[in-house]
Coordinates of C-alpha atoms and ligand atoms in Angstrom, one line a residue:
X1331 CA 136.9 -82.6 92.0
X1332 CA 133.4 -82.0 90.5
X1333 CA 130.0 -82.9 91.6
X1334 CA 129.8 -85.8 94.1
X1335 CA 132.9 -87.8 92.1
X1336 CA 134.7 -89.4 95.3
X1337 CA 132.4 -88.4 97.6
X1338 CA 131.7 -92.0 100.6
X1339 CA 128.0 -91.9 100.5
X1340 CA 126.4 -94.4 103.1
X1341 CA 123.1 -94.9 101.5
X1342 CA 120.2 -96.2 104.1
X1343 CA 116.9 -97.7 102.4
X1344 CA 113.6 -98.3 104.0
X1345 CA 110.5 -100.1 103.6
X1346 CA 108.8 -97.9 101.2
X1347 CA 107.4 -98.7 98.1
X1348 CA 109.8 -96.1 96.7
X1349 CA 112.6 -98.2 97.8
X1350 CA 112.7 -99.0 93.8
X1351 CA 113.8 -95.1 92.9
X1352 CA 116.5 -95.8 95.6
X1353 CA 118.0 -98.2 93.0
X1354 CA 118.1 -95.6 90.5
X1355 CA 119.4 -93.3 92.7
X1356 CA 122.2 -95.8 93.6
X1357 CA 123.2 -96.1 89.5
X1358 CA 123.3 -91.9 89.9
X1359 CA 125.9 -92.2 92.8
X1360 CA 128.2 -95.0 91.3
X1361 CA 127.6 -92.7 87.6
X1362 CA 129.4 -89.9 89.6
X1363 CA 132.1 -92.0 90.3
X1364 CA 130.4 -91.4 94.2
X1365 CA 131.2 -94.4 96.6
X1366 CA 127.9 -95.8 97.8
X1367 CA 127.8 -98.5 100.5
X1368 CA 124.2 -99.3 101.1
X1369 CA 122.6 -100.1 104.3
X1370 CA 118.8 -101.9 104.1
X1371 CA 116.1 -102.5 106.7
X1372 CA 114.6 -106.2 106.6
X1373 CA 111.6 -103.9 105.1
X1374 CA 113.4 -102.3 102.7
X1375 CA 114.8 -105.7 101.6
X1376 CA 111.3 -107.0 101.0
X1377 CA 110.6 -104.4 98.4
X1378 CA 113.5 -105.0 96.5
X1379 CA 115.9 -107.5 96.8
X1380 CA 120.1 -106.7 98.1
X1381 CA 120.9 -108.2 95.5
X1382 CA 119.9 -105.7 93.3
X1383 CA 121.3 -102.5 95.3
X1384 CA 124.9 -105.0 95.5
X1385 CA 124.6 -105.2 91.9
X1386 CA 124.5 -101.6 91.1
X1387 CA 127.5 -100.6 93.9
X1388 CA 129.4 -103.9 93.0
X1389 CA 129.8 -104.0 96.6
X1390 CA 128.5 -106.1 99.5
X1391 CA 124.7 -104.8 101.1
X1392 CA 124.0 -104.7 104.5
X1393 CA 121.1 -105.3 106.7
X1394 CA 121.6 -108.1 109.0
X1395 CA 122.4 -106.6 112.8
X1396 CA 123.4 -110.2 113.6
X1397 CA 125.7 -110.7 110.6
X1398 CA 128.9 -112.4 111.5
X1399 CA 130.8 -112.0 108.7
X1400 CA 134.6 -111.2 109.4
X1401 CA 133.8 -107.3 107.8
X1402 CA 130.8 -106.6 109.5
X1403 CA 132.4 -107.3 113.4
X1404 CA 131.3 -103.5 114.6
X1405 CA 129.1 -102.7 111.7
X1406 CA 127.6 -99.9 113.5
X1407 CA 130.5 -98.4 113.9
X1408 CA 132.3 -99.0 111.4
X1409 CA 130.2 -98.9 108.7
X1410 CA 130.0 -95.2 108.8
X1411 CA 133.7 -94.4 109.5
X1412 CA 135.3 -93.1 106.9
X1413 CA 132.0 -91.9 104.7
X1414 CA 131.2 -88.5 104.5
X1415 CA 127.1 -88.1 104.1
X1416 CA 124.1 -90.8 105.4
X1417 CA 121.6 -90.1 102.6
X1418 CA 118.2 -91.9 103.7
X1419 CA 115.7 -92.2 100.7
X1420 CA 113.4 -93.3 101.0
X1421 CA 113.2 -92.6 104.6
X1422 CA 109.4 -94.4 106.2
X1423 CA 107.4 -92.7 108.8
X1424 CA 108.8 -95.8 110.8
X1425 CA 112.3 -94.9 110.5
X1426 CA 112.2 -91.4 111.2
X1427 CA 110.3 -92.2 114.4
X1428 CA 113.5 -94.3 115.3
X1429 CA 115.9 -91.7 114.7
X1430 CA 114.1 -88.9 116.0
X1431 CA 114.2 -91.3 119.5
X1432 CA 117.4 -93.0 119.3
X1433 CA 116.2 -96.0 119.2
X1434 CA 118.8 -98.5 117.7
X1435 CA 116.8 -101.8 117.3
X1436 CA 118.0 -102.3 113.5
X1437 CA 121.7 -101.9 112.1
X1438 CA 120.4 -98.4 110.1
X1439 CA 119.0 -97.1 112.8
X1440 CA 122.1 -98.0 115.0
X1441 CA 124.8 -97.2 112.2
X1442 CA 123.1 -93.3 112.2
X1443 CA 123.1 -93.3 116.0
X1444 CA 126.7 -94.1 116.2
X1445 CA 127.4 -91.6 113.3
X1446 CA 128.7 -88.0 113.0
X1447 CA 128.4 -87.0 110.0
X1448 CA 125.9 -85.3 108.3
X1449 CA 122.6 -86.7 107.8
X1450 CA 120.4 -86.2 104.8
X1451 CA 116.4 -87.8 105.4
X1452 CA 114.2 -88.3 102.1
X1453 CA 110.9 -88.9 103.8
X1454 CA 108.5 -91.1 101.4
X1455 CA 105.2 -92.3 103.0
X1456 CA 101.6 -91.9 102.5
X1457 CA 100.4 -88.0 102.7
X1458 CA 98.5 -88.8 106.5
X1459 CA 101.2 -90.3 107.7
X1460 CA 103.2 -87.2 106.8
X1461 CA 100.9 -84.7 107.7
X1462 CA 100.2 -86.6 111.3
X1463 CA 101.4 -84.8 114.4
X1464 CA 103.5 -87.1 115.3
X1465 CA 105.4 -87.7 112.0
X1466 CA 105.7 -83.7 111.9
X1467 CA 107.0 -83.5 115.4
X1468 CA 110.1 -86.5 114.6
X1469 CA 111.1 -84.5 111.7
X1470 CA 111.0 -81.2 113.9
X1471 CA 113.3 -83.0 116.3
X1472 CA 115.2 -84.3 114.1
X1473 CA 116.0 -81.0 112.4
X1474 CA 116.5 -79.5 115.4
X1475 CA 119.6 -82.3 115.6
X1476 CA 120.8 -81.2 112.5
X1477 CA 119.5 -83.7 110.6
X1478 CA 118.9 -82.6 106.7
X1479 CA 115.4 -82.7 104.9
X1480 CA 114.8 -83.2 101.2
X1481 CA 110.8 -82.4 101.2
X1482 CA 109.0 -84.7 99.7
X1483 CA 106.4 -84.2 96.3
X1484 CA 103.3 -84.2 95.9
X1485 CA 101.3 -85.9 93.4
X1486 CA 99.2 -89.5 93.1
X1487 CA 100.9 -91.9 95.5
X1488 CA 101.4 -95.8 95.1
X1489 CA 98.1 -96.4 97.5
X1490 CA 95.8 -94.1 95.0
X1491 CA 95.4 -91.2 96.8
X1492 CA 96.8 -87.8 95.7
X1493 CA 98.7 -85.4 98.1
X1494 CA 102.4 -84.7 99.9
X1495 CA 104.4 -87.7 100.2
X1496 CA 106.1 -88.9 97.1
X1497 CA 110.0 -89.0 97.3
X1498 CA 111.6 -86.4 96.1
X1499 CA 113.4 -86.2 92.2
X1500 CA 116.9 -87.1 92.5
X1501 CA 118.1 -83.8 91.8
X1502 CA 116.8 -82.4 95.0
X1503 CA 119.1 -85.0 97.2
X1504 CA 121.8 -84.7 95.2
X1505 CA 121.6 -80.9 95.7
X1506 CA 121.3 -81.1 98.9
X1507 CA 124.4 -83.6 99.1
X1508 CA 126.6 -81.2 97.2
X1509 CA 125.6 -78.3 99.4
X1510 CA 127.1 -80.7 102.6
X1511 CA 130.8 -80.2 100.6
X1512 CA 130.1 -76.8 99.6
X1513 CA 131.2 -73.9 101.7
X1514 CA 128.2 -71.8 103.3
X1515 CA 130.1 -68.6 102.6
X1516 CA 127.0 -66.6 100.6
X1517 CA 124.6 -66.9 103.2
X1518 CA 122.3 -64.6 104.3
X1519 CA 122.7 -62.9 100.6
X1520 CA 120.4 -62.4 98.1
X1521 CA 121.7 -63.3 94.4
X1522 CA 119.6 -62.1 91.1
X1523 CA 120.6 -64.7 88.3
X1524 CA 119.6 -64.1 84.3
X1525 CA 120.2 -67.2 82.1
X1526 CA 119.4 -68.3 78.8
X1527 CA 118.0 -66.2 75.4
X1528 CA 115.4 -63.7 74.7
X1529 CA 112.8 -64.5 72.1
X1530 CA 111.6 -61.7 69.7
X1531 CA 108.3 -62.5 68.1
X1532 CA 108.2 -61.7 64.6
X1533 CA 104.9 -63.4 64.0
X1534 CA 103.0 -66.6 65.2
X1535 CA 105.3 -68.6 63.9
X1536 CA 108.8 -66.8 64.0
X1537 CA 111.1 -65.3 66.4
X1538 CA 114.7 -63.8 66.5
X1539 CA 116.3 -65.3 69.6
X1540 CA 120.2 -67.1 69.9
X1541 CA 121.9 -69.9 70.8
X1542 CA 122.1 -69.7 74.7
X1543 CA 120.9 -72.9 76.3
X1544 CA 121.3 -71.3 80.0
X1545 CA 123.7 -73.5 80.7
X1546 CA 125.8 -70.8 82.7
X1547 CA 123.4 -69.2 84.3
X1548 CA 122.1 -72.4 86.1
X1549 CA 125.2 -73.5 86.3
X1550 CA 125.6 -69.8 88.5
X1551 CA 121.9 -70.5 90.4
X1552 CA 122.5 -74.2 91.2
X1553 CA 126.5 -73.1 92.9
X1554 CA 124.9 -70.1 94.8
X1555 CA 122.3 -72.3 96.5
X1556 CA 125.0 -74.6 97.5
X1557 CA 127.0 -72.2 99.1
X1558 CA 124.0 -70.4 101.5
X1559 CA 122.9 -67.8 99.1
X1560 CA 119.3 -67.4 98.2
X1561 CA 118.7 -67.3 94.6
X1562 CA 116.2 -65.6 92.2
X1563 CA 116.3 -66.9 88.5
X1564 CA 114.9 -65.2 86.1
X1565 CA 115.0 -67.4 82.7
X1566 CA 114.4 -67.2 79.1
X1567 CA 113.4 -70.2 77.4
X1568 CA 115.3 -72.9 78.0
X1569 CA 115.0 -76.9 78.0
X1570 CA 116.8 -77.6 81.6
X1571 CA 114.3 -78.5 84.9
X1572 CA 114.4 -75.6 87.6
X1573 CA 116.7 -76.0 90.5
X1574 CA 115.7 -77.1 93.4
X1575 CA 115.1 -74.5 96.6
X1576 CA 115.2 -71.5 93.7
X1577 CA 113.0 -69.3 92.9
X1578 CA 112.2 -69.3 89.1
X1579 CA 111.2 -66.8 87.2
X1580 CA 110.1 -67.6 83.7
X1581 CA 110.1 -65.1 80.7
X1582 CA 110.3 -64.9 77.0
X1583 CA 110.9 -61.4 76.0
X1584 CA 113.7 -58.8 76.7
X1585 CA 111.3 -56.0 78.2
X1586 CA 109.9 -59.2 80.3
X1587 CA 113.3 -60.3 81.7
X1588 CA 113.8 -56.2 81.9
X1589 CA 110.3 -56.1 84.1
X1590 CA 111.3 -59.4 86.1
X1591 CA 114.6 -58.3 87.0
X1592 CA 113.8 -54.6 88.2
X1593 CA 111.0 -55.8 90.1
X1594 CA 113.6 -57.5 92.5
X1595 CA 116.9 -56.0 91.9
X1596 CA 116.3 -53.8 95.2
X1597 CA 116.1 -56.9 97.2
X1598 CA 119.4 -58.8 95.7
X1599 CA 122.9 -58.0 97.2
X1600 CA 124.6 -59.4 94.0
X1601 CA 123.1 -59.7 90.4
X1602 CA 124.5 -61.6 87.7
X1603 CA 123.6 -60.9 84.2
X1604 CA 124.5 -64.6 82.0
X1605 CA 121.6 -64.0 80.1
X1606 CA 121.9 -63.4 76.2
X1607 CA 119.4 -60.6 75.9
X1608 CA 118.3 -60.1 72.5
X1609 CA 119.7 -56.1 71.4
X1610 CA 116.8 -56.2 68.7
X1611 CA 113.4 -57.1 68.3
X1612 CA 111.1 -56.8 65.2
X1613 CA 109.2 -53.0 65.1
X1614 CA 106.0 -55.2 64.4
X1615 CA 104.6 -58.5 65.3
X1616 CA 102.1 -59.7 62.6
X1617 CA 99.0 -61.2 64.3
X1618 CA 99.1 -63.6 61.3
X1619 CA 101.9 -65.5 59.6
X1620 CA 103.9 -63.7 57.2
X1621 CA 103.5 -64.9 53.8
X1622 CA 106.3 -66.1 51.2
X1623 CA 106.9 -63.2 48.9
X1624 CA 109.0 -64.0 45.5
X1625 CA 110.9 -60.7 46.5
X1626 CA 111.6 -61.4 50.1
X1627 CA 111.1 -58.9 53.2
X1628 CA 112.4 -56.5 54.7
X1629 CA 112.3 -57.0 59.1
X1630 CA 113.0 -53.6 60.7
X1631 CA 114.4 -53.5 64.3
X1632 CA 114.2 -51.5 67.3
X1633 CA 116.7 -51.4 70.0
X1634 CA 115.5 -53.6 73.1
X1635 CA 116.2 -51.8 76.7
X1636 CA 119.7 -53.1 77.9
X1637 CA 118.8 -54.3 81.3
X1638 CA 122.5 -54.3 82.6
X1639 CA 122.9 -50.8 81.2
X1640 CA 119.9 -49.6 83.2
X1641 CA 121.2 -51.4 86.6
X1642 CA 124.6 -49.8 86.6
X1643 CA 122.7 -46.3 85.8
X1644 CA 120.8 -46.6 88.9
X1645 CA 123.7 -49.0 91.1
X1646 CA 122.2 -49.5 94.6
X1647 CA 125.2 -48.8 97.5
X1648 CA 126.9 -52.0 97.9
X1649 CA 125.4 -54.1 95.2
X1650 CA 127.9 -55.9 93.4
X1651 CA 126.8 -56.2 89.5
X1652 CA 128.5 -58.5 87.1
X1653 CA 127.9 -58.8 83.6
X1654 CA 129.3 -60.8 81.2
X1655 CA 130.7 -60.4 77.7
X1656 CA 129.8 -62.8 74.8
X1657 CA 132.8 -62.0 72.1
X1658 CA 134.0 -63.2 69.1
X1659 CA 136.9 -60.8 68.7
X1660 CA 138.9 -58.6 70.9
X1661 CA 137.6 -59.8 74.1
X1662 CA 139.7 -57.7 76.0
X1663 CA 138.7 -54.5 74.5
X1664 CA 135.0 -55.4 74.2
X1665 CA 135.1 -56.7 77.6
X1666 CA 136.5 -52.9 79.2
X1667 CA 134.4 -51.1 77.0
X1668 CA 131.5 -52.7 78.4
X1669 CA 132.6 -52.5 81.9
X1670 CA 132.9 -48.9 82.1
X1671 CA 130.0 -48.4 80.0
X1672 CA 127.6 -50.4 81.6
X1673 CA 129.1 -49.1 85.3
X1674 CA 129.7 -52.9 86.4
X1675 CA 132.0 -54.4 89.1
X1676 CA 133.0 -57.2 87.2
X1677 CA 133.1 -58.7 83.8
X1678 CA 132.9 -62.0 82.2
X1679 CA 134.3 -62.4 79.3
X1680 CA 133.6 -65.5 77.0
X1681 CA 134.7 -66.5 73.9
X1682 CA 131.3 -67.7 72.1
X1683 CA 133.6 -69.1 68.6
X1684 CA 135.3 -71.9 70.7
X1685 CA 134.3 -75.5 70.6
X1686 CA 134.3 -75.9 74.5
X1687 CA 133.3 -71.9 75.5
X1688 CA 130.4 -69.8 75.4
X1689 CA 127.2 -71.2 73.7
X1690 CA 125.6 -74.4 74.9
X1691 CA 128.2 -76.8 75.7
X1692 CA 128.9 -77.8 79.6
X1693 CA 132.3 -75.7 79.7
X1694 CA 133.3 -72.3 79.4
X1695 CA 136.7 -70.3 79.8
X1696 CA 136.7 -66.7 81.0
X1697 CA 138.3 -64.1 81.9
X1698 CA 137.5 -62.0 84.8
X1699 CA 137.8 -58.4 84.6
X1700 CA 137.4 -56.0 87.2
X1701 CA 138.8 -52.2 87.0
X1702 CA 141.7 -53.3 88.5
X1703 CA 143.2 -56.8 86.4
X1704 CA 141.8 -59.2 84.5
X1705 CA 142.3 -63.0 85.3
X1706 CA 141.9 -65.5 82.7
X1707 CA 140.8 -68.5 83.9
X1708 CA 141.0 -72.5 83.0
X1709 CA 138.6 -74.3 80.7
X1710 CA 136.7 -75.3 83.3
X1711 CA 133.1 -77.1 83.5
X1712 CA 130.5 -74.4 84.1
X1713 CA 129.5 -75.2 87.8
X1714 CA 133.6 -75.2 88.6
X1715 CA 133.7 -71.7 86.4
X1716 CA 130.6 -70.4 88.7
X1717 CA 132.2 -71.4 91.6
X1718 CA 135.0 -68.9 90.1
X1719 CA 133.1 -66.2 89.9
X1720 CA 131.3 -66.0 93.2
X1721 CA 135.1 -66.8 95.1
X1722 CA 135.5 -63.4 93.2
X1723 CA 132.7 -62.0 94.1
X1724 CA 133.6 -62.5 98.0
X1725 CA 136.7 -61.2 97.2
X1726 CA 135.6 -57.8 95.9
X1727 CA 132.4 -57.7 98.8
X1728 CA 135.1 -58.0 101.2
X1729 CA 138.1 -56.0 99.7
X1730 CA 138.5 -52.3 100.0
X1731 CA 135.4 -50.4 99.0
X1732 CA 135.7 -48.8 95.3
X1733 CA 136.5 -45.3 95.0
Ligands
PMT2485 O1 123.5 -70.1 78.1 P1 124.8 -70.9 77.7 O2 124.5 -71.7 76.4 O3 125.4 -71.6 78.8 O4 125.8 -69.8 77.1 C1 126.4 -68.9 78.0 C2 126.6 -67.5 77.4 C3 127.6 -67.5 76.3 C4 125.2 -67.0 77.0 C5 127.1 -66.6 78.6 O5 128.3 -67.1 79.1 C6 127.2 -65.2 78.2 O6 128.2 -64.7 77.6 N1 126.2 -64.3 78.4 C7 126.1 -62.9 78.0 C8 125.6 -62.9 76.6 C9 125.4 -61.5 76.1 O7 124.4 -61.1 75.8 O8 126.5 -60.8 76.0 P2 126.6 -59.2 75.5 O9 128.1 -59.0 75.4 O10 125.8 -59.1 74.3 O11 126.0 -58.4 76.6 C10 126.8 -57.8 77.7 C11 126.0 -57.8 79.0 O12 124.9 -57.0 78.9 C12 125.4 -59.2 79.4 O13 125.6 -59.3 80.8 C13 124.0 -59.1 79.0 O14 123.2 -59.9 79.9 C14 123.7 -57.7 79.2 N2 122.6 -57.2 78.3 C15 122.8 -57.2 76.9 C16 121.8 -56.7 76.1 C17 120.6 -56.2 76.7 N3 119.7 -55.7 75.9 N4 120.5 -56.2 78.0 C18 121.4 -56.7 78.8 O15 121.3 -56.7 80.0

């Protein structure tokens, strides 16, 4: 099951004048088809009312300690039986202090205490609070429980002032809630990710470039984090935000995705190659836009450096390289021509004329091919066909070595 669909989320809200992105949090969870019960301090309440956070879940809010309603007899234990994550955003300096004591003087507070399951803590506050000893020293202990952190932003808070302290996007949580379900298996490695197109400048105005939206390659960087690894992206231009807890590196051209890429290869244990380098770029750029002609031009190419190519000439021992294979027609072939030729361990092999595969759309089908087989998988969503890929990955790290 994708993305945080079915997943019991118990979602605890403090008194922080963020408690309004909570709500829009809440209307992510219950979009994912995630079941969110929400648990409020008498703070948290005053910022926004229950009944808005009941309207979004369509279930009942709590916050009373004291209620005696026939379903809240044992809130604090009960409420978090059966859910898998406490997500806490926005988490005040106040509440952390609780938690990081044990102190159980509010039904949050005592619903967390009485919990074991993992925690997830979205501190929101003003930036002294934050930076204060003592606030640093709760969130120490309480990391040192196990307790998860999604760091808070900086920029202007609601009191004026600008610094550390703002809650964090919701893509950050939820990132860190999926990587709760995920298994840590590719920790400790280091995985080199390229996503999206090249650009080619022809002139000021022009470029020669493709269709890749970087879709897959995210969709790579996003399911490596979850499961441990460390990532390094290096992207062409694309329109999607950068992951969270991944390092981003941006580039336009094929020689700079070529630079970017050899600069760190030495460091990665595994490097995947999603992105749709550009084979050609224009011999010339014009400094000045190229006029209309009644007769038309004439462009002349030169070969860019194949970056894959160049890796699998120069394979470090026990570096696993996968490239993959953009085809329109005899995949198969095209896919084992280019994974003998290029020296790779693995190849992925895409069909880019499909409605649902290859270019820009949120699902892809491939086929995996090592020197051995070649698996053709399920249309699948990109993350799930990631997900794919790295289990294969594993595999071939921890199968026999290759002759
Ligand atoms: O980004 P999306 O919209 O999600 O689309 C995903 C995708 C279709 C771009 C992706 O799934 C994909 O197929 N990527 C590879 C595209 C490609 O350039 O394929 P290719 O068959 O031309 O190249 C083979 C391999 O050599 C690729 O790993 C490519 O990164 C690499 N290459 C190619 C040319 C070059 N100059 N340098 C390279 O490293």
């Amino acid at each position: 099951m994708p993305g945080l669909s079915g997943k019991r989320i118990l979602f605890g809200v403090t008194g922080s004048i963020a408690a309004y992105k909570a709500a829009d949090w809440l209307r992510s969870l219950v979009k994912e088809e995630a079941m969110a019960t929400v648990v409020m301090t008498e703070a948290a309440a005053r910022f926004v009312s229950p009944l808005t956070f009941s309207a979004l879940s369509g279930q009942a809010v709590y916050h009373d300690m004291f209620d005696q309603a026939p379903d809240l007899v044992m809130a604090h234990i009960n409420l978090s039986r059966g859910a898998d994550a406490i997500l806490v955003a926005p988490a005040t300096a106040q509440t952390i202090a609780r938690l990081a004591h044990g102190m159980a003087d509010n039904l949050l507070s005592t619903v967390i205490l009485a919990a074991r399951i993992p925690v997830v803590i979205c501190p929101a506050m003003n930036s002294q609070m934050l930076s204060h000893p003592a606030t640093q020293d709760n969130i120490r202990r309480l990391a040192s429980f196990g307790y998860h952190f999604v760091q808070p932003g900086r920029g202007e808070l609601a009191c004026g002032e600008i610094g550390d302290g703002r809650l964090a996007d919701w893509d950050a949580a939820r990132e860190k809630l999926l990587s709760l379900f995920a298994p840590d298996d590719l920790k400790g490695q280091t995985v080199l990710i390229t996503a999206g197109p090249t650009r080619e400048a022809l002139d000021p105005a022009r470029f020669l470039s493709n269709r890749s939206s970087g879709k897959m390659g995210f969709a790579l960087a996003r399911t490596a984090r979850r499961r441990g690894a460390t990532v390094i992206l290096v992207a062409g231009p694309v329109q999607l935000p950068d992951p969270p807890e991944i390092e981003v590196v941006h580039v336009t051209t094929a020689e700079e995705m070529r630079r970017a890429v050899m600069d760190r290869a030495a460091t990665a244990h595994v490097v995947v190659k999603s992105a749709a380098v550009a084979d050609f770029r224009p011999s010339t750029y014009a400094d000045h836009k190229i006029k209309k002609t009644p007769q038309g031009i004439q462009i002349d190419l030169i070969k860019n450096p194949d970056i894959l190519a160049e890796l699998g000439a120069h394979r470090l021992s026990g570096q696993i390289l996968v490239g993959f294979a953009a085809e329109s027609r005899d995949h198969a072939g095209e896919g084992q021509r280019k994974l003998i030729e290029k020296n790779v361990d693995l190849m992925v092999v895409n069909d880019i004329l499909g409605k649902a595969t290859g270019f820009d759309v949120e699902t892809n089908q491939v086929t995996l091919m090592d020197r051995e087989a070649a698996v053709t998988l399920p249309l699948l969503s990109k993350e799930e066909t990631a997900d794919r890929i790295w289990d294969k990955v594993l595999q071939m790290q921890n199968g026999p070595p290759r002759p």
